[in-house]
Amino acid sequence: MIVDLHSHTTASDGILTPTELVKRAVNNQIDILAITDHDTVKGLPEAQQVIKDEKLPLKLVCGVEISTIWKNNEIHIVGLNIDIENAELVALLLSQEQRRIKRAIAISEKLAKLHIEDAYTQAQQFAKGDIVSRAHFARFLVANGWVKDVKQAFKKYLGKSGYAYVPTQCCSISDAVNTIHAAGGQAVLAHPTRYDLTLTKLKLLIADFKDCGGDAIEVSQSRQTQDDLQKLAKLANQFELLASQGSDFHDLVNYLDLGKTTPLPGSVTPIWHNWSLD
Ligand code: AMP
Ligand code: MN
Ligand code: MN
Ligand code: MN
């Protein structure tokens, strides 16, 4: 069975529309796909509709990837099997969206001071009317020749040491986990090895996540060494957490293709072990 529980569409900063993403998943013979856009569930109805209309052989899991702040680090919490109409979830996502808009305007103001004009409007065009993220600013900076690629856009302007960095204002891990649970879902700590934390700090993060009621950690993810996979499997078991896997697919340049993560080691319990698959 092929399972991918972390992916993005044009509803956030992925390059494929929900329809294109779902079709790619079917082509890649995926059995279970979660769409987990940043702080939004707006891509899901279109994906559900196309699966229904075209009777596609795919189980779609309603998901979201919520940005949170923990000890000054931006930590992502994925929610799986959520009710996308749940009032608490809708309210949290609305406040996250408002914070994102404020941040995008602040980034644009910083870029203007560097004589990079009109960045917010331009980034909005890359976002095609949906929420603007730093990934859209990066695409604008590349398209206009300010940098040679997205990586450099983050290094020079948008990342933590960039000229136009604006820290995220987002909710806490406990807000995210509680809201995911209120919406009937399970909470997963996304890509634990991508936060540049020492092992000691990473264990502290996982312990705090567990204390907040977190259910699982991503063990198999994009851009990962075998060592990291084994390390995360061990941590999942040590903290009695379930294991998830996901490509974090946004595009084919910077991420793994859908469904192409390494299978989970037999030592962990997959988060989908007790899901009903009809
Ligand atoms: P935001 O959610 O607005 O903070 O934007 C973060 C998004 O930008 C992430 O979800 C990634 O898709 C992308 N991103 C972050 N850092 C990098 C990087 N160094 N290179 C390429 N993309 C990045
Ligand atoms: Mn992203
Ligand atoms: Mn993430
Ligand atoms: Mn992601």
CSV table of C-alpha atoms and ligand atoms in Angstrom, one decimal:
chain,number,residue,atom,x,y,z
A,1,MET,CA,0.0,0.0,0.0
A,2,ILE,CA,1.3,3.4,-0.9
A,3,VAL,CA,0.6,6.2,1.6
A,4,ASP,CA,1.5,9.9,1.4
A,5,LEU,CA,0.2,12.0,4.3
A,6,HIS,CA,1.8,15.4,3.5
A,7,SER,CA,1.3,17.4,0.3
A,8,HIS,CA,0.6,20.9,-0.9
A,9,THR,CA,-1.6,22.4,-3.6
A,10,THR,CA,-2.1,25.9,-5.1
A,11,ALA,CA,-4.4,26.6,-2.1
A,12,SER,CA,-1.1,27.3,-0.3
A,13,ASP,CA,2.4,27.1,-1.9
A,14,GLY,CA,2.2,23.9,-4.0
A,15,ILE,CA,2.4,24.2,-7.8
A,16,LEU,CA,-0.4,21.8,-8.7
A,17,THR,CA,-4.1,22.5,-8.3
A,18,PRO,CA,-6.0,20.1,-6.1
A,19,THR,CA,-7.3,18.4,-9.3
A,20,GLU,CA,-3.8,18.0,-10.8
A,21,LEU,CA,-2.4,16.8,-7.4
A,22,VAL,CA,-5.1,14.1,-7.0
A,23,LYS,CA,-4.5,12.9,-10.6
A,24,ARG,CA,-0.8,12.7,-10.0
A,25,ALA,CA,-1.4,10.7,-6.9
A,26,VAL,CA,-3.5,8.2,-8.9
A,27,ASN,CA,-0.8,8.0,-11.6
A,28,ASN,CA,1.8,7.3,-8.9
A,29,GLN,CA,-0.5,4.5,-7.6
A,30,ILE,CA,-1.0,6.0,-4.2
A,31,ASP,CA,-3.7,4.4,-2.1
A,32,ILE,CA,-4.0,7.1,0.6
A,33,LEU,CA,-3.2,10.8,0.1
A,34,ALA,CA,-3.5,13.6,2.6
A,35,ILE,CA,-3.6,17.2,1.3
A,36,THR,CA,-2.0,19.3,4.0
A,37,ASP,CA,-1.8,22.9,2.9
A,38,HIS,CA,-0.3,25.6,5.1
A,39,ASP,CA,-3.0,26.9,7.4
A,40,THR,CA,-5.8,26.3,5.0
A,41,VAL,CA,-8.3,23.6,4.0
A,42,LYS,CA,-9.5,25.4,0.9
A,43,GLY,CA,-8.0,22.9,-1.5
A,44,LEU,CA,-9.9,19.9,-0.2
A,45,PRO,CA,-13.5,20.4,-1.6
A,46,GLU,CA,-12.1,20.5,-5.2
A,47,ALA,CA,-10.1,17.3,-4.6
A,48,GLN,CA,-13.1,15.5,-3.0
A,49,GLN,CA,-15.3,16.5,-6.0
A,50,VAL,CA,-12.9,15.3,-8.7
A,51,ILE,CA,-12.4,11.9,-6.9
A,52,LYS,CA,-16.2,11.5,-6.7
A,53,ASP,CA,-16.9,12.7,-10.2
A,54,GLU,CA,-14.2,10.6,-11.9
A,55,LYS,CA,-14.5,7.7,-9.4
A,56,LEU,CA,-10.8,7.8,-8.8
A,57,PRO,CA,-9.3,4.9,-6.8
A,58,LEU,CA,-7.9,7.0,-4.0
A,59,LYS,CA,-8.6,7.6,-0.4
A,60,LEU,CA,-8.3,11.3,0.4
A,61,VAL,CA,-7.5,12.3,3.9
A,62,CYS,CA,-8.5,15.8,4.9
A,63,GLY,CA,-5.5,17.5,6.3
A,64,VAL,CA,-3.8,20.8,7.2
A,65,GLU,CA,-0.3,21.9,8.2
A,66,ILE,CA,-0.5,24.5,10.9
A,67,SER,CA,2.4,26.8,11.6
A,68,THR,CA,3.2,27.2,15.3
A,69,ILE,CA,5.8,28.8,17.4
A,70,TRP,CA,7.9,26.9,20.0
A,71,LYS,CA,10.8,28.6,21.9
A,72,ASN,CA,11.3,31.0,19.0
A,73,ASN,CA,11.3,28.2,16.4
A,74,GLU,CA,8.6,27.8,13.7
A,75,ILE,CA,7.3,24.3,14.1
A,76,HIS,CA,4.7,22.7,11.8
A,77,ILE,CA,1.9,20.5,13.0
A,78,VAL,CA,0.0,18.4,10.5
A,79,GLY,CA,-3.6,17.5,11.3
A,80,LEU,CA,-5.0,14.4,9.6
A,81,ASN,CA,-8.7,13.3,9.3
A,82,ILE,CA,-10.0,16.6,10.3
A,83,ASP,CA,-13.6,17.9,9.9
A,84,ILE,CA,-12.8,20.9,7.7
A,85,GLU,CA,-16.0,22.6,8.7
A,86,ASN,CA,-15.4,22.4,12.5
A,87,ALA,CA,-15.9,25.9,14.0
A,88,GLU,CA,-12.8,25.9,16.2
A,89,LEU,CA,-10.6,24.9,13.2
A,90,VAL,CA,-12.2,27.5,11.0
A,91,ALA,CA,-11.6,30.2,13.6
A,92,LEU,CA,-8.0,29.2,14.1
A,93,LEU,CA,-7.2,29.1,10.4
A,94,LEU,CA,-8.9,32.5,10.0
A,95,SER,CA,-6.6,34.0,12.6
A,96,GLN,CA,-3.6,32.3,11.1
A,97,GLU,CA,-4.5,33.8,7.7
A,98,GLN,CA,-4.8,37.3,9.1
A,99,ARG,CA,-1.4,37.0,10.7
A,100,ARG,CA,0.0,35.8,7.4
A,101,ILE,CA,-1.4,38.8,5.6
A,102,LYS,CA,0.2,41.2,8.1
A,103,ARG,CA,3.5,39.4,7.8
A,104,ALA,CA,3.4,39.5,4.0
A,105,ILE,CA,2.8,43.2,4.1
A,106,ALA,CA,5.7,43.6,6.5
A,107,ILE,CA,8.0,41.6,4.3
A,108,SER,CA,7.0,43.7,1.3
A,109,GLU,CA,7.8,46.9,3.3
A,110,LYS,CA,11.3,45.5,4.1
A,111,LEU,CA,11.8,44.7,0.4
A,112,ALA,CA,10.7,48.1,-0.6
A,113,LYS,CA,13.4,49.6,1.6
A,114,LEU,CA,15.8,47.6,-0.6
A,115,HIS,CA,14.2,49.1,-3.7
A,116,ILE,CA,12.4,45.9,-4.5
A,117,GLU,CA,9.0,47.6,-5.2
A,118,ASP,CA,5.5,46.2,-5.1
A,119,ALA,CA,6.5,42.8,-3.8
A,120,TYR,CA,3.2,42.0,-2.0
A,121,THR,CA,1.1,42.6,-5.1
A,122,GLN,CA,3.5,40.6,-7.2
A,123,ALA,CA,3.6,37.7,-4.7
A,124,GLN,CA,-0.2,37.7,-4.7
A,125,GLN,CA,-0.1,37.0,-8.4
A,126,PHE,CA,2.1,34.0,-7.8
A,127,ALA,CA,-0.4,32.9,-5.1
A,128,LYS,CA,-3.2,33.2,-7.6
A,129,GLY,CA,-5.5,34.8,-5.1
A,130,ASP,CA,-4.8,32.4,-2.2
A,131,ILE,CA,-2.8,33.1,0.9
A,132,VAL,CA,0.7,34.6,0.2
A,133,SER,CA,3.6,32.7,1.7
A,134,ARG,CA,7.3,33.3,1.6
A,135,ALA,CA,7.4,30.7,-1.2
A,136,HIS,CA,5.4,33.1,-3.4
A,137,PHE,CA,7.8,36.0,-2.5
A,138,ALA,CA,10.7,33.7,-3.5
A,139,ARG,CA,9.1,32.9,-6.8
A,140,PHE,CA,8.6,36.6,-7.5
A,141,LEU,CA,12.3,37.4,-6.6
A,142,VAL,CA,13.5,34.6,-8.9
A,143,ALA,CA,11.2,35.6,-11.8
A,144,ASN,CA,12.4,39.2,-11.6
A,145,GLY,CA,16.1,38.3,-11.5
A,146,TRP,CA,16.8,39.5,-7.9
A,147,VAL,CA,18.2,36.0,-7.1
A,148,LYS,CA,19.0,32.9,-9.2
A,149,ASP,CA,16.8,30.4,-7.4
A,150,VAL,CA,14.4,29.9,-4.6
A,151,LYS,CA,17.1,28.7,-2.3
A,152,GLN,CA,19.0,31.9,-2.7
A,153,ALA,CA,15.8,33.9,-2.2
A,154,PHE,CA,15.5,32.4,1.3
A,155,LYS,CA,19.2,32.8,2.0
A,156,LYS,CA,19.5,36.5,1.0
A,157,TYR,CA,16.0,37.9,1.7
A,158,LEU,CA,13.4,35.6,3.3
A,159,GLY,CA,15.1,33.2,5.6
A,160,LYS,CA,16.0,33.9,9.3
A,161,SER,CA,19.2,35.7,8.4
A,162,GLY,CA,17.8,37.4,5.3
A,163,TYR,CA,17.4,41.2,4.8
A,164,ALA,CA,13.6,41.0,4.6
A,165,TYR,CA,13.0,38.4,7.3
A,166,VAL,CA,9.9,38.9,9.4
A,167,PRO,CA,9.3,36.4,12.2
A,168,THR,CA,6.0,34.5,12.0
A,169,GLN,CA,3.3,35.3,14.4
A,170,CYS,CA,1.4,32.1,14.9
A,171,CYS,CA,-0.3,29.9,17.5
A,172,SER,CA,1.3,27.6,20.0
A,173,ILE,CA,1.7,23.8,19.6
A,174,SER,CA,-1.0,23.2,22.2
A,175,ASP,CA,-3.4,25.5,20.3
A,176,ALA,CA,-2.8,23.5,17.1
A,177,VAL,CA,-3.1,20.1,18.7
A,178,ASN,CA,-6.2,21.0,20.7
A,179,THR,CA,-7.9,22.4,17.6
A,180,ILE,CA,-7.0,19.4,15.4
A,181,HIS,CA,-8.5,17.1,18.2
A,182,ALA,CA,-11.6,19.3,18.4
A,183,ALA,CA,-12.0,18.8,14.6
A,184,GLY,CA,-11.8,15.0,15.2
A,185,GLY,CA,-8.3,14.6,13.8
A,186,GLN,CA,-4.8,13.4,14.8
A,187,ALA,CA,-1.9,15.7,15.3
A,188,VAL,CA,1.5,14.9,13.7
A,189,LEU,CA,4.8,16.7,14.3
A,190,ALA,CA,6.0,17.5,10.7
A,191,HIS,CA,9.5,16.9,9.4
A,192,PRO,CA,11.2,16.9,12.9
A,193,THR,CA,14.7,17.0,11.5
A,194,ARG,CA,14.2,20.1,9.4
A,195,TYR,CA,14.2,22.6,12.3
A,196,ASP,CA,18.0,22.6,12.8
A,197,LEU,CA,17.7,21.5,16.5
A,198,THR,CA,20.3,19.6,18.4
A,199,LEU,CA,19.2,16.1,19.5
A,200,THR,CA,18.7,17.4,23.0
A,201,LYS,CA,16.4,20.2,21.8
A,202,LEU,CA,14.6,17.9,19.4
A,203,LYS,CA,13.8,15.5,22.3
A,204,LEU,CA,12.5,18.5,24.3
A,205,LEU,CA,10.3,19.5,21.4
A,206,ILE,CA,8.9,15.9,21.0
A,207,ALA,CA,8.4,15.7,24.8
A,208,ASP,CA,6.4,19.0,24.8
A,209,PHE,CA,4.4,17.9,21.7
A,210,LYS,CA,3.6,14.6,23.5
A,211,ASP,CA,2.6,16.6,26.6
A,212,CYS,CA,0.2,18.7,24.5
A,213,GLY,CA,-1.5,15.4,23.4
A,214,GLY,CA,0.3,15.0,20.0
A,215,ASP,CA,-0.3,11.6,18.3
A,216,ALA,CA,2.5,11.0,15.9
A,217,ILE,CA,5.7,12.2,14.3
A,218,GLU,CA,6.8,12.1,10.7
A,219,VAL,CA,9.4,9.4,10.5
A,220,SER,CA,9.7,9.1,6.7
A,221,GLN,CA,9.9,12.4,4.9
A,222,SER,CA,11.4,14.3,2.1
A,223,ARG,CA,15.1,15.1,1.8
A,224,GLN,CA,16.2,12.6,4.5
A,225,THR,CA,19.1,10.3,5.1
A,226,GLN,CA,18.8,6.7,6.3
A,227,ASP,CA,20.3,7.8,9.6
A,228,ASP,CA,17.5,10.3,10.1
A,229,LEU,CA,14.9,7.7,9.3
A,230,GLN,CA,16.3,5.4,11.9
A,231,LYS,CA,16.7,8.2,14.4
A,232,LEU,CA,13.1,9.3,14.0
A,233,ALA,CA,11.8,5.7,14.2
A,234,LYS,CA,13.6,5.3,17.5
A,235,LEU,CA,12.2,8.6,18.8
A,236,ALA,CA,8.7,7.7,17.8
A,237,ASN,CA,9.0,4.5,19.9
A,238,GLN,CA,10.8,6.2,22.8
A,239,PHE,CA,8.0,8.7,23.1
A,240,GLU,CA,5.2,6.2,22.4
A,241,LEU,CA,4.0,8.1,19.3
A,242,LEU,CA,2.6,6.8,16.1
A,243,ALA,CA,4.6,7.2,12.9
A,244,SER,CA,3.6,9.1,9.8
A,245,GLN,CA,5.1,9.5,6.3
A,246,GLY,CA,4.8,12.2,3.7
A,247,SER,CA,6.6,13.6,0.7
A,248,ASP,CA,5.7,17.2,1.6
A,249,PHE,CA,5.3,17.5,-2.2
A,250,HIS,CA,5.2,21.1,-3.4
A,251,ASP,CA,7.0,20.7,-6.8
A,252,LEU,CA,9.4,18.4,-8.4
A,253,VAL,CA,12.5,20.6,-8.1
A,254,ASN,CA,12.7,20.9,-4.3
A,255,TYR,CA,10.8,17.9,-3.0
A,256,LEU,CA,10.3,14.2,-3.5
A,257,ASP,CA,7.5,13.1,-5.9
A,258,LEU,CA,4.2,12.1,-4.4
A,259,GLY,CA,4.3,8.7,-2.7
A,260,LYS,CA,8.1,8.3,-3.0
A,261,THR,CA,9.1,8.3,0.6
A,262,THR,CA,11.0,5.3,2.0
A,263,PRO,CA,8.5,2.9,3.6
A,264,LEU,CA,8.3,3.1,7.4
A,265,PRO,CA,10.5,0.6,9.3
A,266,GLY,CA,8.6,-2.4,10.8
A,267,SER,CA,9.5,-1.2,14.4
A,268,VAL,CA,7.0,1.7,14.4
A,269,THR,CA,3.2,1.8,14.4
A,270,PRO,CA,1.9,3.6,11.3
A,271,ILE,CA,-0.6,6.3,12.1
A,272,TRP,CA,-3.1,4.7,9.7
A,273,HIS,CA,-2.9,1.3,11.5
A,274,ASN,CA,-6.5,1.6,12.7
A,275,TRP,CA,-8.1,3.8,10.0
A,276,SER,CA,-11.1,2.5,8.1
A,277,LEU,CA,-10.1,2.4,4.5
A,278,ASP,CA,-13.5,2.4,2.7
B,1,AMP,P1,5.9,30.7,5.2
B,1,AMP,O1,4.9,29.6,5.5
B,1,AMP,O2,5.3,32.0,4.6
B,1,AMP,O3,6.8,31.0,6.3
B,1,AMP,O4,6.8,30.2,4.0
B,1,AMP,C1,7.6,29.0,4.2
B,1,AMP,C2,7.5,28.1,2.9
B,1,AMP,O5,8.5,28.5,2.1
B,1,AMP,C3,7.7,26.6,3.3
B,1,AMP,O6,6.5,26.0,3.5
B,1,AMP,C4,8.5,26.1,2.1
B,1,AMP,O7,7.5,25.7,1.1
B,1,AMP,C5,9.2,27.3,1.6
B,1,AMP,N1,10.6,27.4,2.1
B,1,AMP,C6,11.0,27.7,3.3
B,1,AMP,N2,12.4,27.7,3.4
B,1,AMP,C7,12.8,27.4,2.1
B,1,AMP,C8,14.1,27.2,1.5
B,1,AMP,N3,15.3,27.4,2.2
B,1,AMP,N4,14.2,26.9,0.2
B,1,AMP,C9,13.0,26.7,-0.5
B,1,AMP,N5,11.8,26.8,0.0
B,1,AMP,C10,11.7,27.1,1.3
B,2,MN,MN,5.5,25.2,1.8
B,3,MN,MN,6.4,22.2,6.8
B,4,MN,MN,4.5,20.9,4.2
